[in-house]
PDB file of C-alpha atoms in Angstrom:
ATOM      1  CA  MET A   1     146.591  25.122  75.401  1.00 35.00           C
ATOM      2  CA  ALA A   2     147.329  28.691  73.704  1.00 40.00           C
ATOM      3  CA  ALA A   3     150.846  28.596  72.888  1.00 41.00           C
ATOM      4  CA  GLU A   4     149.981  24.782  71.107  1.00 42.00           C
ATOM      5  CA  THR A   5     147.082  26.261  68.909  1.00 53.00           C
ATOM      6  CA  SER A   6     147.518  28.440  65.567  1.00 61.00           C
ATOM      7  CA  THR A   7     147.116  31.696  65.394  1.00 70.00           C
ATOM      8  CA  GLN A   8     144.314  31.776  62.910  1.00 63.00           C
ATOM      9  CA  SER A   9     142.090  30.490  65.813  1.00 74.00           C
ATOM     10  CA  TYR A  10     142.304  33.831  67.671  1.00 75.00           C
ATOM     11  CA  SER A  11     139.289  34.822  64.920  1.00 65.00           C
ATOM     12  CA  GLU A  12     137.229  31.751  66.116  1.00 81.00           C
ATOM     13  CA  LYS A  13     134.351  32.355  68.930  1.00 78.00           C
ATOM     14  CA  TRP A  14     135.157  28.283  69.761  1.00 74.00           C
ATOM     15  CA  TYR A  15     138.740  29.021  70.566  1.00 80.00           C
ATOM     16  CA  TRP A  16     138.259  31.889  73.400  1.00 78.00           C
ATOM     17  CA  ASP A  17     134.695  30.231  75.125  1.00 82.00           C
ATOM     18  CA  ASP A  18     137.415  27.348  75.421  1.00 87.00           C
ATOM     19  CA  ARG A  19     140.354  29.719  76.570  1.00 82.00           C
ATOM     20  CA  TYR A  20     138.155  32.161  78.919  1.00 81.00           C
ATOM     21  CA  THR A  21     136.843  28.508  80.058  1.00 85.00           C
ATOM     22  CA  ASN A  22     140.147  27.337  81.379  1.00 86.00           C
ATOM     23  CA  GLU A  23     141.889  30.512  82.064  1.00 83.00           C
ATOM     24  CA  SER A  24     140.107  32.853  84.362  1.00 81.00           C
ATOM     25  CA  ASP A  25     142.937  35.021  85.652  1.00 85.00           C
ATOM     26  CA  PRO A  26     142.747  38.388  84.031  1.00 85.00           C
ATOM     27  CA  PHE A  27     145.129  38.840  81.233  1.00 86.00           C
ATOM     28  CA  ASP A  28     145.564  42.178  79.325  1.00 91.00           C
ATOM     29  CA  TRP A  29     146.820  41.755  75.678  1.00 86.00           C
ATOM     30  CA  TYR A  30     150.108  44.316  74.713  1.00 92.00           C
ATOM     31  CA  GLN A  31     149.807  46.808  77.336  1.00 94.00           C
ATOM     32  CA  ASN A  32     147.608  47.795  80.574  1.00 95.00           C
ATOM     33  CA  TYR A  33     145.501  50.614  81.683  1.00 96.00           C
ATOM     34  CA  PRO A  34     148.262  52.093  83.958  1.00 95.00           C
ATOM     35  CA  SER A  35     151.158  52.214  81.127  1.00 94.00           C
ATOM     36  CA  LEU A  36     148.358  53.400  78.244  1.00 96.00           C
ATOM     37  CA  SER A  37     146.709  56.018  80.585  1.00 97.00           C
ATOM     38  CA  PRO A  38     148.338  58.992  79.676  1.00 97.00           C
ATOM     39  CA  LEU A  39     147.357  58.596  76.072  1.00 97.00           C
ATOM     40  CA  ILE A  40     143.528  57.570  76.844  1.00 98.00           C
ATOM     41  CA  ASN A  41     143.661  60.927  78.994  1.00 98.00           C
ATOM     42  CA  LEU A  42     144.844  62.850  76.155  1.00 98.00           C
ATOM     43  CA  TYR A  43     142.378  61.585  73.639  1.00 98.00           C
ATOM     44  CA  VAL A  44     139.419  61.122  76.205  1.00 98.00           C
ATOM     45  CA  PRO A  45     139.724  64.053  78.261  1.00 97.00           C
ATOM     46  CA  HIS A  46     136.065  64.071  79.463  1.00 97.00           C
ATOM     47  CA  ARG A  47     135.530  61.212  82.071  1.00 97.00           C
ATOM     48  CA  THR A  48     131.614  61.939  81.238  1.00 97.00           C
ATOM     49  CA  HIS A  49     132.642  60.460  77.716  1.00 97.00           C
ATOM     50  CA  ARG A  50     131.093  57.010  76.779  1.00 98.00           C
ATOM     51  CA  ALA A  51     133.838  54.487  75.887  1.00 98.00           C
ATOM     52  CA  LEU A  52     133.512  51.114  74.140  1.00 98.00           C
ATOM     53  CA  VAL A  53     136.146  48.547  74.385  1.00 98.00           C
ATOM     54  CA  ILE A  54     135.747  45.954  72.041  1.00 98.00           C
ATOM     55  CA  GLY A  55     136.921  42.599  72.688  1.00 96.00           C
ATOM     56  CA  CYS A  56     137.562  43.212  76.038  1.00 97.00           C
ATOM     57  CA  GLY A  57     138.267  39.535  77.126  1.00 95.00           C
ATOM     58  CA  ASN A  58     139.238  39.277  81.105  1.00 96.00           C
ATOM     59  CA  SER A  59     141.241  42.381  80.739  1.00 96.00           C
ATOM     60  CA  ALA A  60     141.423  44.749  83.971  1.00 97.00           C
ATOM     61  CA  PHE A  61     141.852  47.675  81.310  1.00 98.00           C
ATOM     62  CA  SER A  62     138.096  48.987  81.434  1.00 98.00           C
ATOM     63  CA  GLU A  63     138.469  48.551  85.426  1.00 98.00           C
ATOM     64  CA  GLY A  64     141.451  50.523  85.223  1.00 98.00           C
ATOM     65  CA  MET A  65     139.131  52.928  83.356  1.00 98.00           C
ATOM     66  CA  VAL A  66     136.544  53.269  85.990  1.00 98.00           C
ATOM     67  CA  ASP A  67     138.584  53.829  88.841  1.00 98.00           C
ATOM     68  CA  ASP A  68     140.315  56.902  86.900  1.00 98.00           C
ATOM     69  CA  GLY A  69     137.317  58.343  86.731  1.00 98.00           C
ATOM     70  CA  TYR A  70     135.471  57.133  83.326  1.00 98.00           C
ATOM     71  CA  GLY A  71     131.754  57.108  84.031  1.00 98.00           C
ATOM     72  CA  ASP A  72     130.586  55.062  81.220  1.00 98.00           C
ATOM     73  CA  VAL A  73     132.541  51.789  79.787  1.00 98.00           C
ATOM     74  CA  VAL A  74     131.023  49.827  77.316  1.00 98.00           C
ATOM     75  CA  ASN A  75     132.470  46.404  76.848  1.00 98.00           C
ATOM     76  CA  ILE A  76     132.078  43.439  74.192  1.00 98.00           C
ATOM     77  CA  ASP A  77     133.196  40.124  73.408  1.00 97.00           C
ATOM     78  CA  ILE A  78     132.150  37.422  71.091  1.00 95.00           C
ATOM     79  CA  SER A  79     132.805  35.135  73.668  1.00 95.00           C
ATOM     80  CA  SER A  80     129.693  34.337  76.349  1.00 95.00           C
ATOM     81  CA  VAL A  81     131.871  32.406  78.488  1.00 95.00           C
ATOM     82  CA  VAL A  82     133.952  35.709  79.465  1.00 95.00           C
ATOM     83  CA  ILE A  83     131.060  38.049  79.494  1.00 97.00           C
ATOM     84  CA  ASP A  84     129.007  35.701  81.960  1.00 97.00           C
ATOM     85  CA  ALA A  85     132.245  36.213  83.728  1.00 96.00           C
ATOM     86  CA  MET A  86     132.886  39.728  83.869  1.00 97.00           C
ATOM     87  CA  ASN A  87     129.337  40.382  84.513  1.00 98.00           C
ATOM     88  CA  LYS A  88     129.460  38.288  87.421  1.00 97.00           C
ATOM     89  CA  LYS A  89     132.907  39.957  88.637  1.00 97.00           C
ATOM     90  CA  TYR A  90     131.927  43.562  88.128  1.00 98.00           C
ATOM     91  CA  SER A  91     127.791  43.077  89.152  1.00 98.00           C
ATOM     92  CA  ASP A  92     128.581  46.223  91.685  1.00 98.00           C
ATOM     93  CA  ARG A  93     130.169  48.499  89.187  1.00 98.00           C
ATOM     94  CA  PRO A  94     127.207  49.923  87.005  1.00 98.00           C
ATOM     95  CA  GLN A  95     129.784  51.877  85.454  1.00 98.00           C
ATOM     96  CA  LEU A  96     131.252  48.924  83.455  1.00 98.00           C
ATOM     97  CA  LYS A  97     128.584  46.905  81.177  1.00 98.00           C
ATOM     98  CA  TYR A  98     129.339  43.525  79.203  1.00 98.00           C
ATOM     99  CA  LEU A  99     128.153  42.528  76.297  1.00 98.00           C
ATOM    100  CA  LYS A 100     127.926  39.324  73.894  1.00 97.00           C
ATOM    101  CA  MET A 101     128.615  41.139  70.553  1.00 98.00           C
ATOM    102  CA  ASP A 102     130.561  40.633  67.226  1.00 97.00           C
ATOM    103  CA  VAL A 103     132.327  43.405  66.660  1.00 97.00           C
ATOM    104  CA  ARG A 104     131.328  43.134  63.077  1.00 96.00           C
ATOM    105  CA  ASP A 105     127.666  43.309  63.702  1.00 97.00           C
ATOM    106  CA  MET A 106     126.939  45.692  66.269  1.00 98.00           C
ATOM    107  CA  LYS A 107     123.537  46.828  65.207  1.00 97.00           C
ATOM    108  CA  ALA A 108     122.320  46.976  69.054  1.00 97.00           C
ATOM    109  CA  PHE A 109     123.951  50.424  69.097  1.00 98.00           C
ATOM    110  CA  GLN A 110     122.726  53.070  67.672  1.00 98.00           C
ATOM    111  CA  ASP A 111     124.843  55.322  65.123  1.00 98.00           C
ATOM    112  CA  ALA A 112     126.970  57.977  66.740  1.00 98.00           C
ATOM    113  CA  SER A 113     126.964  56.086  70.124  1.00 98.00           C
ATOM    114  CA  PHE A 114     130.023  56.658  71.501  1.00 98.00           C
ATOM    115  CA  ASP A 115     132.918  59.222  71.868  1.00 98.00           C
ATOM    116  CA  ALA A 116     135.511  56.512  71.968  1.00 98.00           C
ATOM    117  CA  VAL A 117     136.378  52.860  70.959  1.00 98.00           C
ATOM    118  CA  ILE A 118     139.473  51.192  72.385  1.00 98.00           C
ATOM    119  CA  ASP A 119     141.005  47.845  70.975  1.00 98.00           C
ATOM    120  CA  LYS A 120     143.708  46.084  72.006  1.00 97.00           C
ATOM    121  CA  GLY A 121     144.492  42.930  69.249  1.00 93.00           C
ATOM    122  CA  THR A 122     141.094  42.364  68.220  1.00 96.00           C
ATOM    123  CA  LEU A 123     141.608  43.786  64.809  1.00 96.00           C
ATOM    124  CA  ASP A 124     144.710  41.753  64.858  1.00 94.00           C
ATOM    125  CA  SER A 125     143.059  38.539  65.660  1.00 92.00           C
ATOM    126  CA  ILE A 126     140.388  39.426  63.225  1.00 93.00           C
ATOM    127  CA  LEU A 127     143.481  39.607  60.852  1.00 93.00           C
ATOM    128  CA  CYS A 128     144.682  36.176  61.828  1.00 90.00           C
ATOM    129  CA  GLY A 129     141.165  34.380  60.438  1.00 83.00           C
ATOM    130  CA  SER A 130     139.802  33.394  57.098  1.00 84.00           C
ATOM    131  CA  ASN A 131     138.449  36.473  54.653  1.00 88.00           C
ATOM    132  CA  SER A 132     140.416  38.735  56.998  1.00 86.00           C
ATOM    133  CA  ARG A 133     140.234  41.490  54.614  1.00 88.00           C
ATOM    134  CA  GLN A 134     136.518  41.339  54.689  1.00 92.00           C
ATOM    135  CA  HIS A 135     136.184  40.910  58.039  1.00 93.00           C
ATOM    136  CA  SER A 136     138.401  43.435  58.999  1.00 94.00           C
ATOM    137  CA  THR A 137     136.411  45.868  56.578  1.00 94.00           C
ATOM    138  CA  GLN A 138     133.383  45.060  58.465  1.00 95.00           C
ATOM    139  CA  MET A 139     134.926  45.759  61.675  1.00 96.00           C
ATOM    140  CA  LEU A 140     136.091  49.125  60.468  1.00 96.00           C
ATOM    141  CA  ASP A 141     132.880  50.087  59.102  1.00 95.00           C
ATOM    142  CA  GLU A 142     130.938  49.139  62.209  1.00 97.00           C
ATOM    143  CA  VAL A 143     133.490  51.176  64.481  1.00 98.00           C
ATOM    144  CA  TRP A 144     133.279  54.127  62.120  1.00 97.00           C
ATOM    145  CA  ARG A 145     129.455  54.022  62.560  1.00 97.00           C
ATOM    146  CA  VAL A 146     129.220  53.665  66.304  1.00 98.00           C
ATOM    147  CA  LEU A 147     131.514  56.613  66.948  1.00 98.00           C
ATOM    148  CA  LYS A 148     130.675  60.123  67.204  1.00 97.00           C
ATOM    149  CA  ASP A 149     131.825  62.502  64.973  1.00 97.00           C
ATOM    150  CA  LYS A 150     135.031  63.760  65.965  1.00 97.00           C
ATOM    151  CA  GLY A 151     135.769  60.515  68.127  1.00 98.00           C
ATOM    152  CA  VAL A 152     138.413  58.282  68.289  1.00 98.00           C
ATOM    153  CA  TYR A 153     139.048  54.654  67.383  1.00 98.00           C
ATOM    154  CA  ILE A 154     142.304  53.780  69.549  1.00 98.00           C
ATOM    155  CA  LEU A 155     144.027  50.800  68.086  1.00 98.00           C
ATOM    156  CA  ILE A 156     146.948  48.991  69.742  1.00 97.00           C
ATOM    157  CA  THR A 157     148.301  46.805  67.818  1.00 96.00           C
ATOM    158  CA  TYR A 158     151.582  45.117  66.725  1.00 93.00           C
ATOM    159  CA  GLY A 159     150.760  46.150  63.014  1.00 93.00           C
ATOM    160  CA  ALA A 160     153.246  48.580  61.169  1.00 92.00           C
ATOM    161  CA  PRO A 161     152.193  51.562  59.418  1.00 93.00           C
ATOM    162  CA  ASN A 162     152.691  50.109  56.160  1.00 89.00           C
ATOM    163  CA  TYR A 163     150.426  47.085  56.945  1.00 90.00           C
ATOM    164  CA  ARG A 164     147.702  49.099  58.790  1.00 93.00           C
ATOM    165  CA  LEU A 165     147.738  52.412  56.786  1.00 91.00           C
ATOM    166  CA  ARG A 166     146.920  50.611  54.078  1.00 90.00           C
ATOM    167  CA  LEU A 167     144.005  49.272  55.810  1.00 91.00           C
ATOM    168  CA  PHE A 168     142.490  51.801  56.683  1.00 91.00           C
ATOM    169  CA  LYS A 169     142.416  53.470  53.260  1.00 87.00           C
ATOM    170  CA  GLU A 170     140.682  50.039  52.028  1.00 84.00           C
ATOM    171  CA  SER A 171     137.810  51.018  54.328  1.00 82.00           C
ATOM    172  CA  SER A 172     135.143  53.081  53.320  1.00 82.00           C
ATOM    173  CA  CYS A 173     135.568  54.988  56.224  1.00 90.00           C
ATOM    174  CA  SER A 174     137.238  58.423  56.593  1.00 90.00           C
ATOM    175  CA  TRP A 175     140.010  59.005  59.423  1.00 94.00           C
ATOM    176  CA  THR A 176     142.340  61.727  60.525  1.00 94.00           C
ATOM    177  CA  THR A 177     145.084  59.465  61.355  1.00 95.00           C
ATOM    178  CA  LYS A 178     147.794  59.946  64.297  1.00 96.00           C
ATOM    179  CA  LEU A 179     150.298  57.343  65.383  1.00 96.00           C
ATOM    180  CA  HIS A 180     151.943  56.941  68.779  1.00 96.00           C
ATOM    181  CA  VAL A 181     153.969  54.008  70.059  1.00 95.00           C
ATOM    182  CA  ILE A 182     154.696  52.454  73.235  1.00 94.00           C
ATOM    183  CA  ASP A 183     158.052  50.040  74.182  1.00 91.00           C
ATOM    184  CA  LYS A 184     156.742  46.595  74.625  1.00 87.00           C
ATOM    185  CA  SER A 185     159.117  46.704  77.756  1.00 70.00           C
ATOM    186  CA  LEU A 186     156.741  48.616  79.534  1.00 55.00           C
ATOM    187  CA  THR A 187     154.442  46.317  79.908  1.00 52.00           C
ATOM    188  CA  ASP A 188     156.821  44.465  82.735  1.00 55.00           C
ATOM    189  CA  GLN A 189     158.771  47.725  84.038  1.00 58.00           C
ATOM    190  CA  PRO A 190     159.628  51.080  82.511  1.00 55.00           C
ATOM    191  CA  LEU A 191     162.798  51.753  80.935  1.00 53.00           C
ATOM    192  CA  GLU A 192     164.886  54.455  81.608  1.00 59.00           C
ATOM    193  CA  THR A 193     164.530  56.241  78.429  1.00 70.00           C
ATOM    194  CA  PRO A 194     161.553  55.132  76.360  1.00 74.00           C
ATOM    195  CA  LYS A 195     162.116  55.034  72.463  1.00 73.00           C
ATOM    196  CA  TRP A 196     159.633  57.958  71.980  1.00 87.00           C
ATOM    197  CA  GLU A 197     157.494  59.647  74.028  1.00 92.00           C
ATOM    198  CA  LEU A 198     154.245  58.340  74.702  1.00 94.00           C
ATOM    199  CA  THR A 199     151.927  61.396  74.228  1.00 95.00           C
ATOM    200  CA  LYS A 200     154.104  62.729  71.408  1.00 96.00           C
ATOM    201  CA  PRO A 201     152.892  61.745  67.860  1.00 96.00           C
ATOM    202  CA  ILE A 202     155.217  60.393  65.429  1.00 95.00           C
ATOM    203  CA  PRO A 203     155.391  61.810  62.146  1.00 91.00           C
ATOM    204  CA  LEU A 204     153.205  60.385  59.769  1.00 90.00           C
ATOM    205  CA  ASP A 205     153.022  60.499  55.949  1.00 86.00           C
ATOM    206  CA  ASP A 206     150.765  58.389  53.615  1.00 78.00           C
ATOM    207  CA  GLU A 207     152.736  55.205  53.436  1.00 77.00           C
ATOM    208  CA  GLY A 208     154.359  54.972  57.099  1.00 78.00           C
ATOM    209  CA  SER A 209     157.817  55.624  55.739  1.00 81.00           C
ATOM    210  CA  SER A 210     158.663  58.648  58.199  1.00 86.00           C
ATOM    211  CA  VAL A 211     158.056  56.368  61.119  1.00 89.00           C
ATOM    212  CA  GLU A 212     161.631  54.537  60.255  1.00 87.00           C
ATOM    213  CA  SER A 213     163.481  57.857  60.439  1.00 87.00           C
ATOM    214  CA  ALA A 214     161.761  58.673  63.506  1.00 88.00           C
ATOM    215  CA  ILE A 215     162.669  55.611  66.030  1.00 89.00           C
ATOM    216  CA  GLY A 216     164.512  53.109  63.677  1.00 87.00           C
ATOM    217  CA  LYS A 217     163.889  49.899  61.531  1.00 85.00           C
ATOM    218  CA  SER A 218     161.934  47.085  63.024  1.00 82.00           C
ATOM    219  CA  PRO A 219     161.636  48.907  66.297  1.00 88.00           C
ATOM    220  CA  ASP A 220     160.302  46.710  69.524  1.00 89.00           C
ATOM    221  CA  VAL A 221     157.179  48.677  70.003  1.00 93.00           C
ATOM    222  CA  HIS A 222     153.328  48.799  70.147  1.00 94.00           C
ATOM    223  CA  TYR A 223     152.115  50.981  67.465  1.00 96.00           C
ATOM    224  CA  ILE A 224     149.196  52.942  68.765  1.00 97.00           C
ATOM    225  CA  TYR A 225     146.623  54.564  65.856  1.00 97.00           C
ATOM    226  CA  VAL A 226     144.487  56.970  66.898  1.00 98.00           C
ATOM    227  CA  CYS A 227     141.762  57.721  64.232  1.00 97.00           C
ATOM    228  CA  ILE A 228     139.808  60.300  64.640  1.00 97.00           C
ATOM    229  CA  LYS A 229     136.036  59.970  62.670  1.00 96.00           C
ATOM    230  CA  ASP A 230     135.904  62.822  60.204  1.00 92.00           C
ATOM    231  CA  ALA A 231     131.975  62.314  58.755  1.00 85.00           C
ATOM    232  CA  ALA A 232     132.906  65.941  56.738  1.00 84.00           C
ATOM    233  CA  LEU A 233     135.338  64.071  54.878  1.00 76.00           C
ATOM    234  CA  LYS A 234     133.399  61.172  54.436  1.00 67.00           C
ATOM    235  CA  THR A 235     130.793  63.279  52.949  1.00 60.00           C
ATOM    236  CA  GLU A 236     133.052  64.850  50.212  1.00 62.00           C
ATOM    237  CA  THR A 237     134.642  61.278  49.336  1.00 59.00           C
ATOM    238  CA  ASP A 238     131.016  60.227  48.622  1.00 63.00           C
ATOM    239  CA  ALA A 239     130.418  63.279  46.665  1.00 58.00           C
ATOM    240  CA  ALA A 240     133.467  62.969  44.306  1.00 54.00           C
TER     241      ALA A 240
END
């Protein structure tokens, strides 16, 4: 079914309800927890930190976080089908919470509620749909709002810096952004020599053009943007 559906459907609730009704096996977009855990541990160092996983689907990623010692992992998804299924599956894991919610409207959460927000493909899905710029800006504004100051938004995406950095700038949020990459092939089996060390940030200029000199043109990687909320920077921008 998924192969026959245009990527535009990725932004629609009906698509995900239908998909999760028909596909119950766990599926992790882009990367799984073991492959990303060194980076998660680096930027979310305290296991008591509260994390929000947006567009969680039926991924085992959050289960991996709890197995790694994280004690409060909240998961949201627009699909009530998958949220119901995950609540049943993890009814014996109080560290895992599952809520039906639209990432563009998270008013159920207070400001500065989370130390980290983790996104594996949700922003990408929104960008596939209609009014994608408006909806992605709404999402980024909400992510920024629910993060504590100096909290991190970790975005795993196929989107190259020249596209994603521009998107960050178009929102009203203020981020300090670091870029990491991970080889796509690590999803299946590790390469002997990764293109770039996962926990080492890639030098990043304003337009992202410095990335090509570091890892070459059109690299076969997933990009990981670590966006650190900087409330002071936003205050300065608003004052100006």
